[in-house]
Short mmCIF file of C-alpha atoms in Angstrom, two decimals:
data_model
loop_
_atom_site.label_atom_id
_atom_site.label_comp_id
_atom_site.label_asym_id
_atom_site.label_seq_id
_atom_site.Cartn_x
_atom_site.Cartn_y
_atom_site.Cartn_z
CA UNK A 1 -6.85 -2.62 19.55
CA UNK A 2 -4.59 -3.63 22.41
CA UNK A 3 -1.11 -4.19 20.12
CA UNK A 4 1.15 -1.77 18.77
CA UNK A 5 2.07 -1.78 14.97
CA UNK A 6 5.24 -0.33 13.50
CA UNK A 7 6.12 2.72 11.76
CA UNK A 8 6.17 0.54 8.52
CA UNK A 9 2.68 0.59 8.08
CA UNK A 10 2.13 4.18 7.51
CA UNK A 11 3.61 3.86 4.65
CA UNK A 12 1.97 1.20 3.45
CA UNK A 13 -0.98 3.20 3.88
CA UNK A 14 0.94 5.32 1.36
CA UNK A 15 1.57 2.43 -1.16
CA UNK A 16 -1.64 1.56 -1.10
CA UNK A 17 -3.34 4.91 -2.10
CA UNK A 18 -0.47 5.86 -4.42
CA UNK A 19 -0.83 2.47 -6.49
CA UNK A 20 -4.29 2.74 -6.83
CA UNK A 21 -3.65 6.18 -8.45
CA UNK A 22 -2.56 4.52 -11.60
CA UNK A 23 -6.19 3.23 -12.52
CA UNK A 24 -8.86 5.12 -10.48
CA UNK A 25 -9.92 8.38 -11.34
CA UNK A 26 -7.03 11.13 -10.94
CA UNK A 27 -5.35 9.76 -14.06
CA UNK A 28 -8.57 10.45 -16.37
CA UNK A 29 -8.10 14.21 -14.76
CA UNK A 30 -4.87 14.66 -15.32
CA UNK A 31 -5.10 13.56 -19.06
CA UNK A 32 -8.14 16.05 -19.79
CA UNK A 33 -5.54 18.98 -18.88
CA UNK A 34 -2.50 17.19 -20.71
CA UNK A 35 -2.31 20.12 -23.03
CA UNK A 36 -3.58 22.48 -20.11
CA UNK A 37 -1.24 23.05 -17.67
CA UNK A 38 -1.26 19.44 -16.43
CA UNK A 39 2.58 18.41 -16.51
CA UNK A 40 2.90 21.89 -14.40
CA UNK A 41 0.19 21.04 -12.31
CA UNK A 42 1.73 17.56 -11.20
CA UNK A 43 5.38 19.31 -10.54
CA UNK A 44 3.64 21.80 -7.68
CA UNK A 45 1.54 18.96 -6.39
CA UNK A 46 5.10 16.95 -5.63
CA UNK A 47 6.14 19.63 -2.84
CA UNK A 48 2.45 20.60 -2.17
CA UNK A 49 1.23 16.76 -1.11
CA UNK A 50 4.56 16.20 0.38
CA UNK A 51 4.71 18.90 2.46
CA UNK A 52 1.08 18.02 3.71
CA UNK A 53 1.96 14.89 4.56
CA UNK A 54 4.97 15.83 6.86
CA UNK A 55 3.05 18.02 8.73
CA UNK A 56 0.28 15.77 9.17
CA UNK A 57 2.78 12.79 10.13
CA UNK A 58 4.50 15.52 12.58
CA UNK A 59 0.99 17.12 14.21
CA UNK A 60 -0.67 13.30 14.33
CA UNK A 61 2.86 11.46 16.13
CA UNK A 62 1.71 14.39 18.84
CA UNK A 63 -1.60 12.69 19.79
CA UNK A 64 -0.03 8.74 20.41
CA UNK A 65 -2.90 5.87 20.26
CA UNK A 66 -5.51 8.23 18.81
CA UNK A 67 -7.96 8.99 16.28
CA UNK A 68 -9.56 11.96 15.16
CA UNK A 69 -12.84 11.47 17.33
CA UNK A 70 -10.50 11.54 20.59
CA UNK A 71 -8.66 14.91 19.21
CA UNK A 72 -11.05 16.65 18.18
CA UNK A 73 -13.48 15.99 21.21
CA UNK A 74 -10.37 16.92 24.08
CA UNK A 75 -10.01 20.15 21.54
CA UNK A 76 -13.77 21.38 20.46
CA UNK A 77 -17.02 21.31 21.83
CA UNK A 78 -19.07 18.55 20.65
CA UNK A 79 -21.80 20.75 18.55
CA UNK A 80 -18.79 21.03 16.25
CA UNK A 81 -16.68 18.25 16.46
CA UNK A 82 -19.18 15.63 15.76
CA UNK A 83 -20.45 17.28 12.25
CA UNK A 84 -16.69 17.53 11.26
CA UNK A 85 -16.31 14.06 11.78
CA UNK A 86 -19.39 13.18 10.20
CA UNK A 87 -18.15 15.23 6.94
CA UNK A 88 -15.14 13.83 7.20
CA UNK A 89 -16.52 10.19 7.34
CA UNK A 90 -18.72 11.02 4.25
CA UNK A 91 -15.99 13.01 1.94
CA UNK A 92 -13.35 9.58 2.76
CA UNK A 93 -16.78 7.18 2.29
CA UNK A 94 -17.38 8.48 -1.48
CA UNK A 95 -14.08 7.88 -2.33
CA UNK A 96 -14.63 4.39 -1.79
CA UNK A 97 -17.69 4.71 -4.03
CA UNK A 98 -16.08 5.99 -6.54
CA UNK A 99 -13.90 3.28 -6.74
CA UNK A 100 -16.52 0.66 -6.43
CA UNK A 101 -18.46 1.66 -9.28
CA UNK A 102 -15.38 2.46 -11.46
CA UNK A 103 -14.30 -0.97 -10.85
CA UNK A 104 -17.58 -2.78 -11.63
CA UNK A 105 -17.68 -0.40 -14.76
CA UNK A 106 -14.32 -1.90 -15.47
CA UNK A 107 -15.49 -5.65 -14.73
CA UNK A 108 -17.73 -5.27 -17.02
CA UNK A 109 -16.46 -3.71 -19.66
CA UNK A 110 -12.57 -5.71 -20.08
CA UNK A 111 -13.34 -9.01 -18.11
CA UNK A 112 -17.06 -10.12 -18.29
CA UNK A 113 -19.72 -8.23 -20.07
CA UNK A 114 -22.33 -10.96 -19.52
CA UNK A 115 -22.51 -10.83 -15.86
CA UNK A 116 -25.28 -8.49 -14.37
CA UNK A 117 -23.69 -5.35 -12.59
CA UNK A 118 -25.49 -5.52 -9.97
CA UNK A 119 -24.14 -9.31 -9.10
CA UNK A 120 -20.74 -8.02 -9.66
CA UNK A 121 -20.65 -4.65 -7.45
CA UNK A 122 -23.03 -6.93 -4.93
CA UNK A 123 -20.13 -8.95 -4.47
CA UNK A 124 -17.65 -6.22 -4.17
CA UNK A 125 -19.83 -4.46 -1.61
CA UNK A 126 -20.31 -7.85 0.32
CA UNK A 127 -16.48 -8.34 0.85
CA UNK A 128 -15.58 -4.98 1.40
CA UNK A 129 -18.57 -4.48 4.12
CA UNK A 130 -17.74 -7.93 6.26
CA UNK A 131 -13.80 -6.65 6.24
CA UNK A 132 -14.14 -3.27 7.41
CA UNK A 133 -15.79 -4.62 10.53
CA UNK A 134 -12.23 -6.04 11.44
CA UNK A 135 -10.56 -4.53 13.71
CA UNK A 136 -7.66 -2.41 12.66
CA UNK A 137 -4.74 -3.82 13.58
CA UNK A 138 -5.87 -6.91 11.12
CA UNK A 139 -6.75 -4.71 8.22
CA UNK A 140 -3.11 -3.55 8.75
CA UNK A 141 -1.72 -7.01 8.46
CA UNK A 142 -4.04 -8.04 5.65
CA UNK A 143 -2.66 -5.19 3.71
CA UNK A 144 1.11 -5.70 4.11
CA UNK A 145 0.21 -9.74 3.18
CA UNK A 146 -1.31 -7.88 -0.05
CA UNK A 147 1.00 -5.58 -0.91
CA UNK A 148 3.84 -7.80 -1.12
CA UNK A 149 2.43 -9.79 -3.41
CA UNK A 150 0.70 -6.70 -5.34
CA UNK A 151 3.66 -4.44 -5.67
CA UNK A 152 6.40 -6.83 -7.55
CA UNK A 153 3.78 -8.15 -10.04
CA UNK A 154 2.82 -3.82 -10.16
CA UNK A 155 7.01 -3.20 -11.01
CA UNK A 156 7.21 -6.28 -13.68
CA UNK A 157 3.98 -4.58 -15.71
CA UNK A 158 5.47 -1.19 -15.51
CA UNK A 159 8.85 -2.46 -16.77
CA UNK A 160 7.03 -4.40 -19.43
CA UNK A 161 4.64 -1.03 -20.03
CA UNK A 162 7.93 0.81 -20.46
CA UNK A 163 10.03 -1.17 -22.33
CA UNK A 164 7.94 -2.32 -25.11
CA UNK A 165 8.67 -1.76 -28.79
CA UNK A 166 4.81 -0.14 -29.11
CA UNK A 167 5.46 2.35 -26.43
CA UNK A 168 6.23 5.83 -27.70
CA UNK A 169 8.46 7.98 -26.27
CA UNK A 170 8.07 10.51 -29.07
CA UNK A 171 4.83 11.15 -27.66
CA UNK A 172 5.66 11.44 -24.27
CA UNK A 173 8.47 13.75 -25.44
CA UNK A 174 6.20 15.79 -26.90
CA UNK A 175 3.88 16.10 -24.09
CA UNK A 176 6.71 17.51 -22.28
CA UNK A 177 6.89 20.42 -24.03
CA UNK A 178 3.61 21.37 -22.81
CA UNK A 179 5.23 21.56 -19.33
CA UNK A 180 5.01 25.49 -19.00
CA UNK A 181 1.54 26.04 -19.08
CA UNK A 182 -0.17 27.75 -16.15
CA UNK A 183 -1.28 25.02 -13.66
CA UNK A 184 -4.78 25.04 -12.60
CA UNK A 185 -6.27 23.50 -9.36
CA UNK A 186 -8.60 20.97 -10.75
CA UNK A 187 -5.30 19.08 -11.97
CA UNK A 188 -3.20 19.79 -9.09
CA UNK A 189 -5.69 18.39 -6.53
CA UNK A 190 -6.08 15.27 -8.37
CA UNK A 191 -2.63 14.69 -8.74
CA UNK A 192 -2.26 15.63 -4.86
CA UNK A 193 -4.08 12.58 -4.23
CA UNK A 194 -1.14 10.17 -4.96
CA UNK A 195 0.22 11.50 -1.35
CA UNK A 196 -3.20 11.73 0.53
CA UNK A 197 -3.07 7.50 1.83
CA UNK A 198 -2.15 9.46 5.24
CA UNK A 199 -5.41 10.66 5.87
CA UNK A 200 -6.29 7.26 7.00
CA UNK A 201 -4.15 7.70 10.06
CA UNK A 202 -7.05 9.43 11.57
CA UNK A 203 -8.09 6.20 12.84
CA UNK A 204 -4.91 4.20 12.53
CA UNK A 205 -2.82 6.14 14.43
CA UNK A 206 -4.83 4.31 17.33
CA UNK A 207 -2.50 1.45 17.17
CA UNK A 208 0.48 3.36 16.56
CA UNK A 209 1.61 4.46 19.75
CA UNK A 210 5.50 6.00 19.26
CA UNK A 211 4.92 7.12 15.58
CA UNK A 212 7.73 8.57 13.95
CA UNK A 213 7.85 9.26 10.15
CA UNK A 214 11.15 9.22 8.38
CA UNK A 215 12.50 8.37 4.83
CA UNK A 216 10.13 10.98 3.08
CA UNK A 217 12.41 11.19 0.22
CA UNK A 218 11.20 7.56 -0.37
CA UNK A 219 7.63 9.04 -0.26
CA UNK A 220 9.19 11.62 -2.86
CA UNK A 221 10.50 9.62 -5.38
CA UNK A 222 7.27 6.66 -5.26
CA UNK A 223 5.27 9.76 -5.66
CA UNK A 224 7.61 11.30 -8.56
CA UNK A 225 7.31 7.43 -9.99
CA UNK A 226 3.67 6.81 -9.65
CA UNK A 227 2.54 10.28 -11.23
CA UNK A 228 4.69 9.84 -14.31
CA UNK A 229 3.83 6.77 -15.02
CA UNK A 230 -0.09 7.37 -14.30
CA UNK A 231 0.28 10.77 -16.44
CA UNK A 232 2.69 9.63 -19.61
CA UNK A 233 2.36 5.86 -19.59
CA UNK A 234 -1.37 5.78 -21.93
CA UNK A 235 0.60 8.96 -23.54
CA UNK A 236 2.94 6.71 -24.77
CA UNK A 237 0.79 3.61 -25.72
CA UNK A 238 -2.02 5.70 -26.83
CA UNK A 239 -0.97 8.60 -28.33
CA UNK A 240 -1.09 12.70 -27.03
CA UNK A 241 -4.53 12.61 -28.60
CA UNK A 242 -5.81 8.97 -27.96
CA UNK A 243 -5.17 9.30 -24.12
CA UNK A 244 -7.94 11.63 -23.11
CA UNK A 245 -10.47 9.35 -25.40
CA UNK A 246 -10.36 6.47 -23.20
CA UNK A 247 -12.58 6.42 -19.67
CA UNK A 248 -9.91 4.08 -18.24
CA UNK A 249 -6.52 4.74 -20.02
CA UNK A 250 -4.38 2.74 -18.14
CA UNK A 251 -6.62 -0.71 -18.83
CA UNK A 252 -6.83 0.59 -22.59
CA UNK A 253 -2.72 1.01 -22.20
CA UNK A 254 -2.60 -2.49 -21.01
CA UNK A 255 -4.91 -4.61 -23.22
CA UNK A 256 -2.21 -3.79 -25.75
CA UNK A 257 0.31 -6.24 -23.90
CA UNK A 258 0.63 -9.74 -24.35
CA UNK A 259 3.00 -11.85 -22.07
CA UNK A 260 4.92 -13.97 -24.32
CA UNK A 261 6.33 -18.21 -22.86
CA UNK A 262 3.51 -17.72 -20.08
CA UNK A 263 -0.12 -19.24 -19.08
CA UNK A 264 -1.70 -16.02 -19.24
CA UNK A 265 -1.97 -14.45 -23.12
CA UNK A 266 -3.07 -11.10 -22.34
CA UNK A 267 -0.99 -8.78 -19.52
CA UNK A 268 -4.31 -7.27 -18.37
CA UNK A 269 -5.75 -10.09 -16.65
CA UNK A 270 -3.03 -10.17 -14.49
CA UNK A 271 -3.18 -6.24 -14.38
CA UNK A 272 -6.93 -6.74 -13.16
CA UNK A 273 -6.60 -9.42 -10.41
CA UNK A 274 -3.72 -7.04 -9.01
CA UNK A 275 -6.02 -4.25 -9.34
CA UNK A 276 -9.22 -5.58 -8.20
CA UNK A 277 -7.29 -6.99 -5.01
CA UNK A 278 -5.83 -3.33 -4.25
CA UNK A 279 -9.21 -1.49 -5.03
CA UNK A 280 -11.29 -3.97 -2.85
CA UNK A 281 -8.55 -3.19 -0.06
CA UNK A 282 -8.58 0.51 -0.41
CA UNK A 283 -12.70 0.38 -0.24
CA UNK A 284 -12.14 -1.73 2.93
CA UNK A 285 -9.46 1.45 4.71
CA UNK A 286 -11.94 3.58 3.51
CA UNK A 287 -15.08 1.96 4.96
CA UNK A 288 -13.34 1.21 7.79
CA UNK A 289 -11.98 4.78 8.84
CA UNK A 290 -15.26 6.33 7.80
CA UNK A 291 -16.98 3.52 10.38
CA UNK A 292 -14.86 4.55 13.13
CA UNK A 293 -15.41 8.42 12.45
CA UNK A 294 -19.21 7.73 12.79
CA UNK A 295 -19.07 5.79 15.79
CA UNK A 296 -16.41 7.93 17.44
CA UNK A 297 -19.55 10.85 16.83
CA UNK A 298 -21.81 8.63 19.80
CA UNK A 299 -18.55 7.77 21.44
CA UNK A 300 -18.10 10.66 23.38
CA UNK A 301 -18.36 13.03 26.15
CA UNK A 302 -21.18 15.46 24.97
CA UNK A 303 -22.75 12.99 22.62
CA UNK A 304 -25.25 9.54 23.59
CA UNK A 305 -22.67 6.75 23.60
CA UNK A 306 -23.94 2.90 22.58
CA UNK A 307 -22.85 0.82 26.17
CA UNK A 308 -21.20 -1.69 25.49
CA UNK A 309 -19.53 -4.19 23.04
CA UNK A 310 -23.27 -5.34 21.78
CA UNK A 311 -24.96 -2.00 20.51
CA UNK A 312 -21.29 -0.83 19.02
CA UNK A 313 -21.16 -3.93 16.93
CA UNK A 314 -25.33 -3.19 16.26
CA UNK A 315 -24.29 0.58 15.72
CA UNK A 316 -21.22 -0.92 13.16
CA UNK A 317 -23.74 -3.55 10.71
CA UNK A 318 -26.33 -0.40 10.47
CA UNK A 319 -23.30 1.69 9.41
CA UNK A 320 -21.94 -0.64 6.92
CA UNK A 321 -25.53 -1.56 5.64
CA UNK A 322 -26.21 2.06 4.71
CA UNK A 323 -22.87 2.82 3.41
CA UNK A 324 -23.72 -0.46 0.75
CA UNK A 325 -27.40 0.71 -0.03
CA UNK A 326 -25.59 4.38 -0.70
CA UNK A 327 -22.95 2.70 -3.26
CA UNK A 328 -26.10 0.05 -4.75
CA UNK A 329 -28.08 3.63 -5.29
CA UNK A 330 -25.59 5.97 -6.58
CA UNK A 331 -24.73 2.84 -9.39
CA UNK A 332 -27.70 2.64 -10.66
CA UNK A 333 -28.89 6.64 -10.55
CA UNK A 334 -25.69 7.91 -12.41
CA UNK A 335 -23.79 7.22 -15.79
CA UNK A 336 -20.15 7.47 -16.44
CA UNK A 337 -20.03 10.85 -16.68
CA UNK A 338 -21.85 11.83 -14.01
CA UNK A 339 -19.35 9.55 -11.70
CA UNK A 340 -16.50 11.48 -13.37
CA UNK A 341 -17.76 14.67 -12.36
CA UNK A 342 -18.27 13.26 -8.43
CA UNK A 343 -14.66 12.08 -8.91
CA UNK A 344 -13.75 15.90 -9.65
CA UNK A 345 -16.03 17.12 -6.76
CA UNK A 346 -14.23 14.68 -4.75
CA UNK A 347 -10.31 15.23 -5.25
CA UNK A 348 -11.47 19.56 -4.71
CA UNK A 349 -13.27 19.12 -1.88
CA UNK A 350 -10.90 16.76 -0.42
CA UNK A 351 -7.72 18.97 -1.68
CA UNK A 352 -8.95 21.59 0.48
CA UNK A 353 -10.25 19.57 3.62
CA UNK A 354 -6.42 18.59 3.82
CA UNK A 355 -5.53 22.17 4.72
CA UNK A 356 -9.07 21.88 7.10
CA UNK A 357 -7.73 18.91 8.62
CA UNK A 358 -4.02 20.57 9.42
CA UNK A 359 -5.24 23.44 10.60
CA UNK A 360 -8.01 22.04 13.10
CA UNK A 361 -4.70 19.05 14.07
CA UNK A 362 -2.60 22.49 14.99
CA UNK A 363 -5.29 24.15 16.74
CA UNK A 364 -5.37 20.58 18.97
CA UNK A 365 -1.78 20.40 19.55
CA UNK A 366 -1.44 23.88 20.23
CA UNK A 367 -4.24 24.00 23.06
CA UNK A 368 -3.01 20.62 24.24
CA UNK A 369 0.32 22.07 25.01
CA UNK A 370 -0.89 25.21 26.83
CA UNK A 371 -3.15 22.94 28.46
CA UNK A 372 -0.11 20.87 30.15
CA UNK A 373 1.72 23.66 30.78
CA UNK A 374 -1.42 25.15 33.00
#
């Protein structure tokens, strides 16, 4: 990691994780509590996430050209630094599972129903294991290259979601009214997830070595976008009622679309190739950040550290080959509701490590400081 990326990135870290909230599993959430308190629930999670994510981008541009691992070990002793990295690796890792599995689930369901599962999530877990090995300064690269392909074809389908004669804003209007419910925090930390791409700058912020967020009220307004549309967009195509009946609303939204004068009949084949693409590079972040977490554990004073270039890349296949046997077993122990309850675990557990993870990043700077002015 010897280059220096620009400040751009971070937020494509953003884009990424706040695009693949339209498919994966926060909009299911949100839809269960449509009648519940959800519309108020996604309003507080706007400053809420937002607010995390300035402080995190303000406490992390305070540590230049380093991870978590390096923080936490200059801050804590190692008997409880390296289990807080470790639970951080696994709480990021099983987001990445979830997504795997939904997506195979998908595959199977919209696309191909004749093809085993376990050839199609084999293949998944076989391109996002050899690309989380690269180094991340490529994975960076890889995902601007994908994103600017992803994101225009992303605005045409939501324009064409939006504007079409079937869409009913009647619906949506009426949804609305339900805005003044209590919240509750099930809701609100799933929709807090639209914001929560930054976390991956545990590890990325490596290669960023004169970080400086700005624009947030860019952040704002994608996150104000993405939420809406994640939230009333199968609302509108599928009724108040007929949203929360569907495990995947937004492809049940979109096999309603047809794209008229082109090669491609049906709008969610194109809505699944952009889809797939961002899911498999999300599971790739993931899997990589988790990797790094784990080996930053043996990295360290007060820990055995692997010598050398040779047992780091041995340390790095054993890593990746138990994170796939953990996604291969969790498919085939658990049905879909059993994943959607993990998915709830997940965005609650994860909802409150963000506060964890502040707090433990203030701690560092703080003692850092006093420690320079000694």
């Amino acid at each position: 990691m010897s280059g220096v990326v620009r400040n751009k990135y971070f937020y494509y870290l953003f884009l990424l994780n706040a695009s693949i909230n339209l498919i994966n599993f926060v909009p299911g959430i949100m839809l269960d509590d449509r009648f519940d308190g959800g519309m108020m629930s996604i309003l507080l999670s706007i400053p809420i996430g937002a607010g995390l994510l300035y402080l995190f981008a303000k406490l992390i541009a305070k540590f230049p050209g380093e991870g978590l691992p390096e923080i936490l070990y200059s801050a804590l002793p190692g008997w409880l630094a390296a289990p807080m990295l470790i639970v951080a690796a696994a709480v990021w890792y099983f987001s990445s599972v979830i997504t795997l599995i939904s997506f195979t689930d998908i595959t199977d369901r919209y696309i191909n129903p004749d093809i085993a599962t376990y050839l199609i999530l084999g293949g998944f877990i076989v391109v996002v294991g050899l690309a989380a090995r690269l180094d991340s300064e490529s994975i960076l690269y890889a995902l601007e290259m994908v994103l600017y392909m992803a994101v225009p074809l992303i605005v045409y389908m939501s324009w064409r979601a939006l504007s079409s004669p079937f869409f009913s804003y009647d619906s949506v209007r009426q949804i609305i009214t339900y805005t003044w419910n209590p919240p509750n925090y099930q809701t609100m930390s799933a929709a807090t997830y639209v914001f929560t791409g930054y976390i991956n700058m545990v590890v990325f912020n490596r290669v960023f070595h004169k970080f400086r967020m700005r624009h947030i009220i860019l952040i704002i307004m994608m996150s104000i976008a993405t939420l809406a549309v994640s939230m009333l967009g199968p609302i509108g195509f599928l009724g108040t009622i007929g949203a929360g009946e569907h495990e995947y609303p937004a492809f049940a939204a979109m096999d309603s679309l047809r794209i008229r004068y082109f090669i491609i009949e049906r709008m969610i084949y194109v809505f699944y190739f952009v889809y797939m693409t961002l899911s498999l590079l999300n599971s790739i972040v993931h899997w990589h950040v988790s990797k790094e977490l784990i080996i930053g554990v043996f990295g360290f004073k007060g820990s055995p550290s692997p010598k050398g270039d040779k047992k780091r890349r041995r340390a790095e296949w054993w890593i990746i080959g138990v994170f796939s046997l953990i996604v291969l077993v969790i498919s085939g122990a658990i049905n879909q509701y059993m994943l959607k309850d993990m998915a709830i675990v997940f965005v609650d557990s994860r909802f409150a490590g963000e506060f964890v993870l502040i707090g433990t990043l203030i701690y560092a700077a703080v003692k850092r400081k006093r420690r320079k002015k000694a």
